[in-house]
Amino acid sequence: MDGDHSYSWFLAYVMVVMMISATINKAVAAKSSAENLEAQALLKSGWWPLHNTSTGNNTSDRPCTWSGVTCNKAGSVTEIILPYDHNRQLRDFNFSSFPNLVKFHASDTGLTGIIPPQIGALSKLTSLDLSSNGLTGELPFSLANLTNLVYLDLSLNGFYGNIPPTLGQLSNLAYLNLEFNSLSGPIPPTLFHLRKLSYLGIRANVHIGGVLPSEIGNLTSLVELNFNDLNLSGPIPPALGRLSKLVRLSGASNQIDGSIPLEIGNLKYLNDLNLGFNRITGIIPSTLFYLTNLTYLDLSSNQISCSLSPAIGEMKHLTSLNLSNNQIYGSIPLELTHLQILDLSNNPLEGQLTDDLISKSSPSKFGSNKNLCGNAADLPPCLESPSETKKEGHRIKTYMTFLTLLFAFFLIGEVVFLISRRTKIVKRVEAELIDSKHGDVFRIWNYDGNIAYEDVIRATEDFDIKYCIGTGGYGSVYRAQLPSGKIVALKKLHRLEGENPTYDKSFRNEAHVLSQIRHRNIVKLFGFCLHKRCMFLIYEYMERGSLFCVLRYETEAVELDWIKRVNLIKGIANALSYLHHDCKPPIIHRDVSSNNILLNSKLQAILSDFGTARFLELDSSNVTIMAGTYGYIAPELAYTMVATEKSDVYSFGVVVLETLFGKHPGDFLSSLSSKSTEHQQIKLIDLLDARLPTYFNHLVAREMVLAVMWALACLHPNPKSRPTMQYVVQQFLVPKPELSMPLRTVTVQQLISLAYVISQ
């Protein structure tokens, strides 16, 4: 019996061992199967092409050893961080094969295509980063299945459509970034259910509109809120004051109106506040000055109307303040002297600007304040206060009166002498060169000494062809060295051309316009001769020729580097802004093209050829004949003959693109005007002049992106939606933050969307 009992125990033991062994084998097989399944999925994606499908003893073939792949102790993949590659597609990745994946990061890795709905199978995922790629399409509703998600970054892509309201189900989300896409519609109210959210970024989705709802006050964990460059309207909700942890708040470049709520003062940790370029009215609330941790404050380009309170001096940490382009009035408090950056331009401020404030900022930061005065070049001097004693003042006044009378005596004698001499000269010139029937004149200004008619003829050997350096639409251009040694350019209308009324009118028009204007970026006219026997204009000489020619020759084009090109663009903008806004009446050029932009020895832009320019009569229809160069003419002139400054704005946009692309952007303009969408995903960097290096530092990259964005705004098909040249110049002067995305990821569609919203 004992033997039987022992045998029974032995059989039981064997069965238990077999059961345990089977369980272990099953687990091992399951583990092996899971590893094999994950390995197969990784290999099928095509993202790890150097590995084979073996999962044997060779550990180098196991996914856990591959670059960017991390596994748990059980050998299951938990993290995937993709390296950069080209032409990856998310649809090639089998998400359902990774039940334990908690982290999937593929930022700036060249991903294209859409986010497949299968991504919702990653139920354990806590961190998803697909930013800075070429992804497009609508955001899938299945993202709502990722209920463990804490971090979600989909910024800097081409996503469109509405923000899925189901994102409000991601109750663990702490970071949500949807910036720099083409999303549209209102902000879904469900987003304001995300009570753990510390960062919400939705800026630069120019089709997102509607109002900022009061439910935003529910996001009490927010540390940073950025909704710049959207199309939001309506007032700032007072509930914003409930976001007591907020450190950075940016809502610039929207259509926000109404006044700033008093509750803004509750944001005691606020460090940066930017509400510029909106339609905010009313006063700056006194509670704003409670924000003693604020270092950056921008309320520029609004409709705020109030006096700049001394209480601002309580904000001891404030280093940058921009209140430009508002209706801020009164005097500037001395408490602002501690600021490092200050811009109060374009306000009705008054009083004396202290030397301390002037030393902190350039005079332009206080420009267009009619009643400001101070010791700066761009400001009128302040009236002197009375002398310390009346006696001293009387002595000074008596002495100055004596000197004034003495000076006036000698001045009168000198004037009489000069008038007498000038009269004789004028009579001699009129006798020789004025045709009483045609009203022709010869007028030359002093230029480093007197220029005589004979000097011009002698310097060109009576306009010998060997001095000719070019032929324009009318007349030829000659290079001439005057007796003083100075070199000038002469544009001469030939006799046959002079008999053509159109050429004659253009020539006289150019002399008329240029004789009345002066600007550093507009060609200087030193004199002219308008006579039936000889008609010519005398200009400053431009050593480097036209922009058109420089861009056509590789050696010269390479010398015109990116910084010089950006500065050239700014120079052209300044010239046109001067013509449109500083001349009375305004002047429209009507033929802005790369042929009519000359470059001096420093490769600076000079606008020339004013033969078709005209003064803009504000009280008339300005109907005119077609003028301009093919490829630069605004499209509306094809069906209307009404000339406006917005046709110059369009031509400027073409020239900007030509300058940066290195050639005329004809094909690109055609794609913009057609219904084709082929241009939408084109990268900006692929359009730039390939003859120059494509490496940019962050400052140059920012300036180039801004230049292209404003060029696209200037090319808006609706003339009324194009910005003014004055506004473009101002935008080049406004300090801008660094690009928050690599230049090589910026698409044309993103810039078009931003440009068109800015134009509204």
mmCIF file of C-alpha atoms in Angstrom, residues 399-646:
data_model
loop_
_atom_site.group_PDB
_atom_site.id
_atom_site.type_symbol
_atom_site.label_atom_id
_atom_site.label_comp_id
_atom_site.label_asym_id
_atom_site.label_seq_id
_atom_site.Cartn_x
_atom_site.Cartn_y
_atom_site.Cartn_z
ATOM 1 C CA TYR A 399 21.932 141.566 -27.231
ATOM 2 C CA MET A 400 20.122 139.146 -29.538
ATOM 3 C CA THR A 401 18.024 141.952 -31.016
ATOM 4 C CA PHE A 402 21.182 143.884 -31.885
ATOM 5 C CA LEU A 403 22.768 140.850 -33.534
ATOM 6 C CA THR A 404 19.579 140.113 -35.451
ATOM 7 C CA LEU A 405 19.367 143.618 -36.868
ATOM 8 C CA LEU A 406 23.050 143.577 -37.812
ATOM 9 C CA PHE A 407 22.684 140.211 -39.522
ATOM 10 C CA ALA A 408 19.522 141.344 -41.323
ATOM 11 C CA PHE A 409 21.361 144.415 -42.686
ATOM 12 C CA PHE A 410 24.086 142.328 -44.280
ATOM 13 C CA LEU A 411 21.619 139.681 -45.411
ATOM 14 C CA ILE A 412 19.485 142.198 -47.289
ATOM 15 C CA GLY A 413 22.523 143.478 -49.142
ATOM 16 C CA GLU A 414 23.590 139.941 -50.063
ATOM 17 C CA VAL A 415 20.097 139.022 -51.259
ATOM 18 C CA VAL A 416 19.915 142.126 -53.471
ATOM 19 C CA PHE A 417 23.262 141.208 -55.026
ATOM 20 C CA LEU A 418 22.276 137.560 -55.632
ATOM 21 C CA ILE A 419 18.884 138.486 -57.107
ATOM 22 C CA SER A 420 20.529 140.886 -59.502
ATOM 23 C CA ARG A 421 23.084 138.270 -60.560
ATOM 24 C CA ARG A 422 20.486 135.512 -60.874
ATOM 25 C CA THR A 423 18.239 137.708 -63.000
ATOM 26 C CA LYS A 424 21.014 138.214 -65.521
ATOM 27 C CA ILE A 425 21.739 134.453 -65.672
ATOM 28 C CA VAL A 426 18.076 133.528 -66.057
ATOM 29 C CA LYS A 427 17.589 136.041 -68.815
ATOM 30 C CA ARG A 428 20.603 134.647 -70.674
ATOM 31 C CA VAL A 429 19.376 131.032 -70.342
ATOM 32 C CA GLU A 430 15.838 131.957 -71.337
ATOM 33 C CA ALA A 431 17.104 133.795 -74.352
ATOM 34 C CA GLU A 432 19.065 130.749 -75.509
ATOM 35 C CA LEU A 433 16.908 127.777 -74.525
ATOM 36 C CA ILE A 434 13.313 128.763 -73.846
ATOM 37 C CA ASP A 435 10.884 128.303 -76.653
ATOM 38 C CA SER A 436 7.975 130.659 -75.970
ATOM 39 C CA LYS A 437 5.606 128.501 -77.992
ATOM 40 C CA HIS A 438 6.260 125.262 -76.181
ATOM 41 C CA GLY A 439 7.259 126.421 -72.701
ATOM 42 C CA ASP A 440 10.495 124.398 -72.748
ATOM 43 C CA VAL A 441 12.942 124.962 -69.902
ATOM 44 C CA PHE A 442 16.492 124.212 -68.886
ATOM 45 C CA ARG A 443 16.976 123.838 -65.143
ATOM 46 C CA ILE A 444 19.946 122.299 -63.362
ATOM 47 C CA TRP A 445 20.536 122.350 -59.623
ATOM 48 C CA ASN A 446 23.989 122.867 -58.176
ATOM 49 C CA TYR A 447 25.712 119.508 -57.821
ATOM 50 C CA ASP A 448 29.161 119.714 -56.296
ATOM 51 C CA GLY A 449 29.655 122.962 -58.146
ATOM 52 C CA ASN A 450 27.825 124.366 -61.111
ATOM 53 C CA ILE A 451 26.744 122.116 -63.973
ATOM 54 C CA ALA A 452 26.544 123.936 -67.252
ATOM 55 C CA TYR A 453 24.766 122.775 -70.330
ATOM 56 C CA GLU A 454 28.104 122.831 -72.094
ATOM 57 C CA ASP A 455 29.595 120.493 -69.471
ATOM 58 C CA VAL A 456 26.961 117.870 -70.256
ATOM 59 C CA ILE A 457 27.538 118.081 -73.994
ATOM 60 C CA ARG A 458 31.314 117.996 -73.574
ATOM 61 C CA ALA A 459 31.277 115.061 -71.103
ATOM 62 C CA THR A 460 29.287 112.891 -73.524
ATOM 63 C CA GLU A 461 30.884 114.239 -76.703
ATOM 64 C CA ASP A 462 27.422 115.324 -77.779
ATOM 65 C CA PHE A 463 25.893 112.019 -76.607
ATOM 66 C CA ASP A 464 28.284 109.759 -78.457
ATOM 67 C CA ILE A 465 27.135 106.112 -78.477
ATOM 68 C CA LYS A 466 30.299 104.967 -76.655
ATOM 69 C CA TYR A 467 28.931 106.585 -73.474
ATOM 70 C CA CYS A 468 25.573 104.829 -73.822
ATOM 71 C CA ILE A 469 24.990 102.248 -71.031
ATOM 72 C CA GLY A 470 21.413 101.233 -71.770
ATOM 73 C CA THR A 471 18.185 101.885 -73.585
ATOM 74 C CA GLY A 472 14.840 102.070 -71.812
ATOM 75 C CA GLY A 473 11.201 102.269 -72.839
ATOM 76 C CA TYR A 474 11.880 105.737 -74.128
ATOM 77 C CA GLY A 475 15.295 107.316 -74.559
ATOM 78 C CA SER A 476 18.827 106.068 -73.901
ATOM 79 C CA VAL A 477 20.942 106.330 -70.755
ATOM 80 C CA TYR A 478 24.503 107.677 -70.831
ATOM 81 C CA ARG A 479 27.328 107.692 -68.300
ATOM 82 C CA ALA A 480 29.072 111.049 -67.971
ATOM 83 C CA GLN A 481 31.951 112.318 -65.838
ATOM 84 C CA LEU A 482 31.618 116.008 -65.092
ATOM 85 C CA PRO A 483 34.565 118.433 -64.732
ATOM 86 C CA SER A 484 34.263 118.110 -60.957
ATOM 87 C CA GLY A 485 35.040 114.394 -61.257
ATOM 88 C CA LYS A 486 31.574 113.304 -60.256
ATOM 89 C CA ILE A 487 29.797 110.703 -62.394
ATOM 90 C CA VAL A 488 26.137 111.121 -63.344
ATOM 91 C CA ALA A 489 23.628 109.276 -65.499
ATOM 92 C CA LEU A 490 21.900 111.073 -68.372
ATOM 93 C CA LYS A 491 18.637 109.914 -69.872
ATOM 94 C CA LYS A 492 18.213 111.480 -73.305
ATOM 95 C CA LEU A 493 15.104 111.465 -75.464
ATOM 96 C CA HIS A 494 16.131 111.152 -79.097
ATOM 97 C CA ARG A 495 14.755 113.525 -81.662
ATOM 98 C CA LEU A 496 12.474 110.971 -83.317
ATOM 99 C CA GLU A 497 11.159 109.866 -79.936
ATOM 100 C CA GLY A 498 10.663 113.501 -78.972
ATOM 101 C CA GLU A 499 8.241 113.864 -81.856
ATOM 102 C CA ASN A 500 6.073 111.125 -80.309
ATOM 103 C CA PRO A 501 3.578 112.867 -77.962
ATOM 104 C CA THR A 502 3.506 109.878 -75.604
ATOM 105 C CA TYR A 503 7.292 109.828 -75.089
ATOM 106 C CA ASP A 504 7.403 113.587 -74.780
ATOM 107 C CA LYS A 505 4.680 113.543 -72.120
ATOM 108 C CA SER A 506 6.351 110.748 -70.141
ATOM 109 C CA PHE A 507 9.691 112.531 -70.222
ATOM 110 C CA ARG A 508 8.244 115.781 -68.969
ATOM 111 C CA ASN A 509 6.171 113.910 -66.374
ATOM 112 C CA GLU A 510 9.283 112.268 -64.939
ATOM 113 C CA ALA A 511 11.045 115.616 -64.622
ATOM 114 C CA HIS A 512 7.966 117.130 -63.007
ATOM 115 C CA VAL A 513 7.538 114.350 -60.436
ATOM 116 C CA LEU A 514 11.179 113.853 -59.479
ATOM 117 C CA SER A 515 11.825 117.574 -59.134
ATOM 118 C CA GLN A 516 9.358 117.653 -56.225
ATOM 119 C CA ILE A 517 10.414 114.645 -54.162
ATOM 120 C CA ARG A 518 13.487 113.558 -52.178
ATOM 121 C CA HIS A 519 14.004 110.167 -50.528
ATOM 122 C CA ARG A 520 17.071 108.009 -49.909
ATOM 123 C CA ASN A 521 15.494 105.094 -51.815
ATOM 124 C CA ILE A 522 14.298 107.161 -54.799
ATOM 125 C CA VAL A 523 16.673 108.151 -57.574
ATOM 126 C CA LYS A 524 17.871 111.759 -57.275
ATOM 127 C CA LEU A 525 17.229 114.117 -60.172
ATOM 128 C CA PHE A 526 19.959 116.746 -60.385
ATOM 129 C CA GLY A 527 18.576 118.596 -63.339
ATOM 130 C CA PHE A 528 16.865 118.495 -66.712
ATOM 131 C CA CYS A 529 16.733 120.107 -70.085
ATOM 132 C CA LEU A 530 13.330 120.139 -71.776
ATOM 133 C CA HIS A 531 13.790 121.763 -75.150
ATOM 134 C CA LYS A 532 12.684 120.791 -78.611
ATOM 135 C CA ARG A 533 16.308 120.643 -79.764
ATOM 136 C CA CYS A 534 17.618 118.525 -76.838
ATOM 137 C CA MET A 535 15.771 116.786 -73.994
ATOM 138 C CA PHE A 536 17.625 115.006 -71.196
ATOM 139 C CA LEU A 537 17.460 114.289 -67.451
ATOM 140 C CA ILE A 538 20.454 114.228 -65.098
ATOM 141 C CA TYR A 539 20.407 111.574 -62.316
ATOM 142 C CA GLU A 540 22.712 110.197 -59.704
ATOM 143 C CA TYR A 541 24.656 107.297 -61.174
ATOM 144 C CA MET A 542 23.825 103.743 -59.992
ATOM 145 C CA GLU A 543 26.978 101.611 -60.275
ATOM 146 C CA ARG A 544 25.372 98.162 -60.047
ATOM 147 C CA GLY A 545 22.603 98.587 -62.594
ATOM 148 C CA SER A 546 19.113 97.148 -62.227
ATOM 149 C CA LEU A 547 17.886 94.453 -59.855
ATOM 150 C CA PHE A 548 16.668 92.544 -62.912
ATOM 151 C CA CYS A 549 20.197 92.277 -64.310
ATOM 152 C CA VAL A 550 21.839 91.476 -60.979
ATOM 153 C CA LEU A 551 19.476 88.534 -60.421
ATOM 154 C CA ARG A 552 20.152 87.186 -63.922
ATOM 155 C CA TYR A 553 23.931 86.843 -63.478
ATOM 156 C CA GLU A 554 25.075 84.232 -60.976
ATOM 157 C CA THR A 555 28.190 86.047 -59.741
ATOM 158 C CA GLU A 556 26.256 89.214 -58.925
ATOM 159 C CA ALA A 557 23.249 87.291 -57.601
ATOM 160 C CA VAL A 558 25.438 85.409 -55.092
ATOM 161 C CA GLU A 559 26.911 88.695 -53.913
ATOM 162 C CA LEU A 560 23.356 89.823 -53.202
ATOM 163 C CA ASP A 561 23.065 87.589 -50.117
ATOM 164 C CA TRP A 562 19.933 86.999 -48.027
ATOM 165 C CA ILE A 563 20.541 89.904 -45.635
ATOM 166 C CA LYS A 564 21.133 92.324 -48.519
ATOM 167 C CA ARG A 565 17.976 91.051 -50.239
ATOM 168 C CA VAL A 566 15.855 91.592 -47.135
ATOM 169 C CA ASN A 567 17.293 95.100 -46.705
ATOM 170 C CA LEU A 568 16.672 95.773 -50.390
ATOM 171 C CA ILE A 569 13.005 94.807 -49.926
ATOM 172 C CA LYS A 570 12.721 97.155 -46.961
ATOM 173 C CA GLY A 571 14.212 99.978 -49.025
ATOM 174 C CA ILE A 572 11.643 99.547 -51.801
ATOM 175 C CA ALA A 573 8.852 99.458 -49.213
ATOM 176 C CA ASN A 574 10.115 102.715 -47.685
ATOM 177 C CA ALA A 575 10.222 104.412 -51.086
ATOM 178 C CA LEU A 576 6.645 103.436 -51.953
ATOM 179 C CA SER A 577 5.389 104.350 -48.469
ATOM 180 C CA TYR A 578 6.934 107.801 -48.943
ATOM 181 C CA LEU A 579 5.221 108.269 -52.312
ATOM 182 C CA HIS A 580 1.822 107.042 -51.117
ATOM 183 C CA HIS A 581 1.662 108.592 -47.647
ATOM 184 C CA ASP A 582 4.200 111.411 -47.266
ATOM 185 C CA CYS A 583 3.709 113.235 -50.575
ATOM 186 C CA LYS A 584 0.818 115.692 -50.950
ATOM 187 C CA PRO A 585 -0.967 114.771 -53.104
ATOM 188 C CA PRO A 586 0.073 111.107 -53.049
ATOM 189 C CA ILE A 587 2.093 109.755 -55.974
ATOM 190 C CA ILE A 588 1.573 106.372 -57.575
ATOM 191 C CA HIS A 589 4.511 104.963 -59.530
ATOM 192 C CA ARG A 590 2.517 102.596 -61.799
ATOM 193 C CA ASP A 591 5.582 100.710 -63.067
ATOM 194 C CA VAL A 592 7.265 99.038 -60.084
ATOM 195 C CA SER A 593 9.410 96.222 -61.477
ATOM 196 C CA SER A 594 12.893 94.760 -61.065
ATOM 197 C CA ASN A 595 13.966 96.690 -64.178
ATOM 198 C CA ASN A 596 13.091 99.973 -62.490
ATOM 199 C CA ILE A 597 14.869 99.206 -59.213
ATOM 200 C CA LEU A 598 18.503 100.259 -59.402
ATOM 201 C CA LEU A 599 21.317 99.253 -57.060
ATOM 202 C CA ASN A 600 24.068 101.557 -55.844
ATOM 203 C CA SER A 601 27.617 100.558 -54.924
ATOM 204 C CA LYS A 602 26.394 99.156 -51.577
ATOM 205 C CA LEU A 603 23.667 97.104 -53.293
ATOM 206 C CA GLN A 604 20.953 99.294 -51.788
ATOM 207 C CA ALA A 605 17.661 99.641 -53.672
ATOM 208 C CA ILE A 606 16.803 102.870 -55.502
ATOM 209 C CA LEU A 607 13.406 103.250 -57.192
ATOM 210 C CA SER A 608 13.638 104.870 -60.625
ATOM 211 C CA ASP A 609 11.766 105.529 -63.896
ATOM 212 C CA PHE A 610 8.876 107.824 -63.028
ATOM 213 C CA GLY A 611 7.751 108.372 -66.595
ATOM 214 C CA THR A 612 4.316 106.860 -65.945
ATOM 215 C CA ALA A 613 3.979 108.107 -62.359
ATOM 216 C CA ARG A 614 1.099 110.389 -61.530
ATOM 217 C CA PHE A 615 -0.259 112.400 -58.655
ATOM 218 C CA LEU A 616 -3.266 110.760 -57.072
ATOM 219 C CA GLU A 617 -6.165 113.186 -57.102
ATOM 220 C CA LEU A 618 -8.276 112.281 -54.088
ATOM 221 C CA ASP A 619 -11.370 114.062 -55.392
ATOM 222 C CA SER A 620 -11.422 112.525 -58.881
ATOM 223 C CA SER A 621 -11.894 109.112 -60.423
ATOM 224 C CA ASN A 622 -8.200 108.733 -61.417
ATOM 225 C CA VAL A 623 -9.218 106.962 -64.617
ATOM 226 C CA THR A 624 -6.109 106.370 -66.703
ATOM 227 C CA ILE A 625 -4.713 104.308 -69.522
ATOM 228 C CA MET A 626 -2.951 101.004 -68.802
ATOM 229 C CA ALA A 627 0.642 101.451 -67.649
ATOM 230 C CA GLY A 628 3.320 99.182 -66.245
ATOM 231 C CA THR A 629 5.430 96.144 -67.102
ATOM 232 C CA TYR A 630 3.874 92.811 -68.033
ATOM 233 C CA GLY A 631 4.097 90.383 -65.129
ATOM 234 C CA TYR A 632 3.900 93.107 -62.484
ATOM 235 C CA ILE A 633 0.551 94.708 -63.325
ATOM 236 C CA ALA A 634 -2.227 94.250 -60.773
ATOM 237 C CA PRO A 635 -5.009 91.982 -62.128
ATOM 238 C CA GLU A 636 -7.801 94.499 -61.501
ATOM 239 C CA LEU A 637 -6.322 96.837 -64.137
ATOM 240 C CA ALA A 638 -7.457 94.336 -66.756
ATOM 241 C CA TYR A 639 -11.068 95.318 -66.181
ATOM 242 C CA THR A 640 -10.849 98.782 -64.604
ATOM 243 C CA MET A 641 -8.882 101.857 -65.609
ATOM 244 C CA VAL A 642 -8.973 103.379 -62.119
ATOM 245 C CA ALA A 643 -5.434 103.870 -60.792
ATOM 246 C CA THR A 644 -4.849 103.526 -57.049
ATOM 247 C CA GLU A 645 -1.852 103.019 -54.807
ATOM 248 C CA LYS A 646 -2.942 99.383 -54.344
#
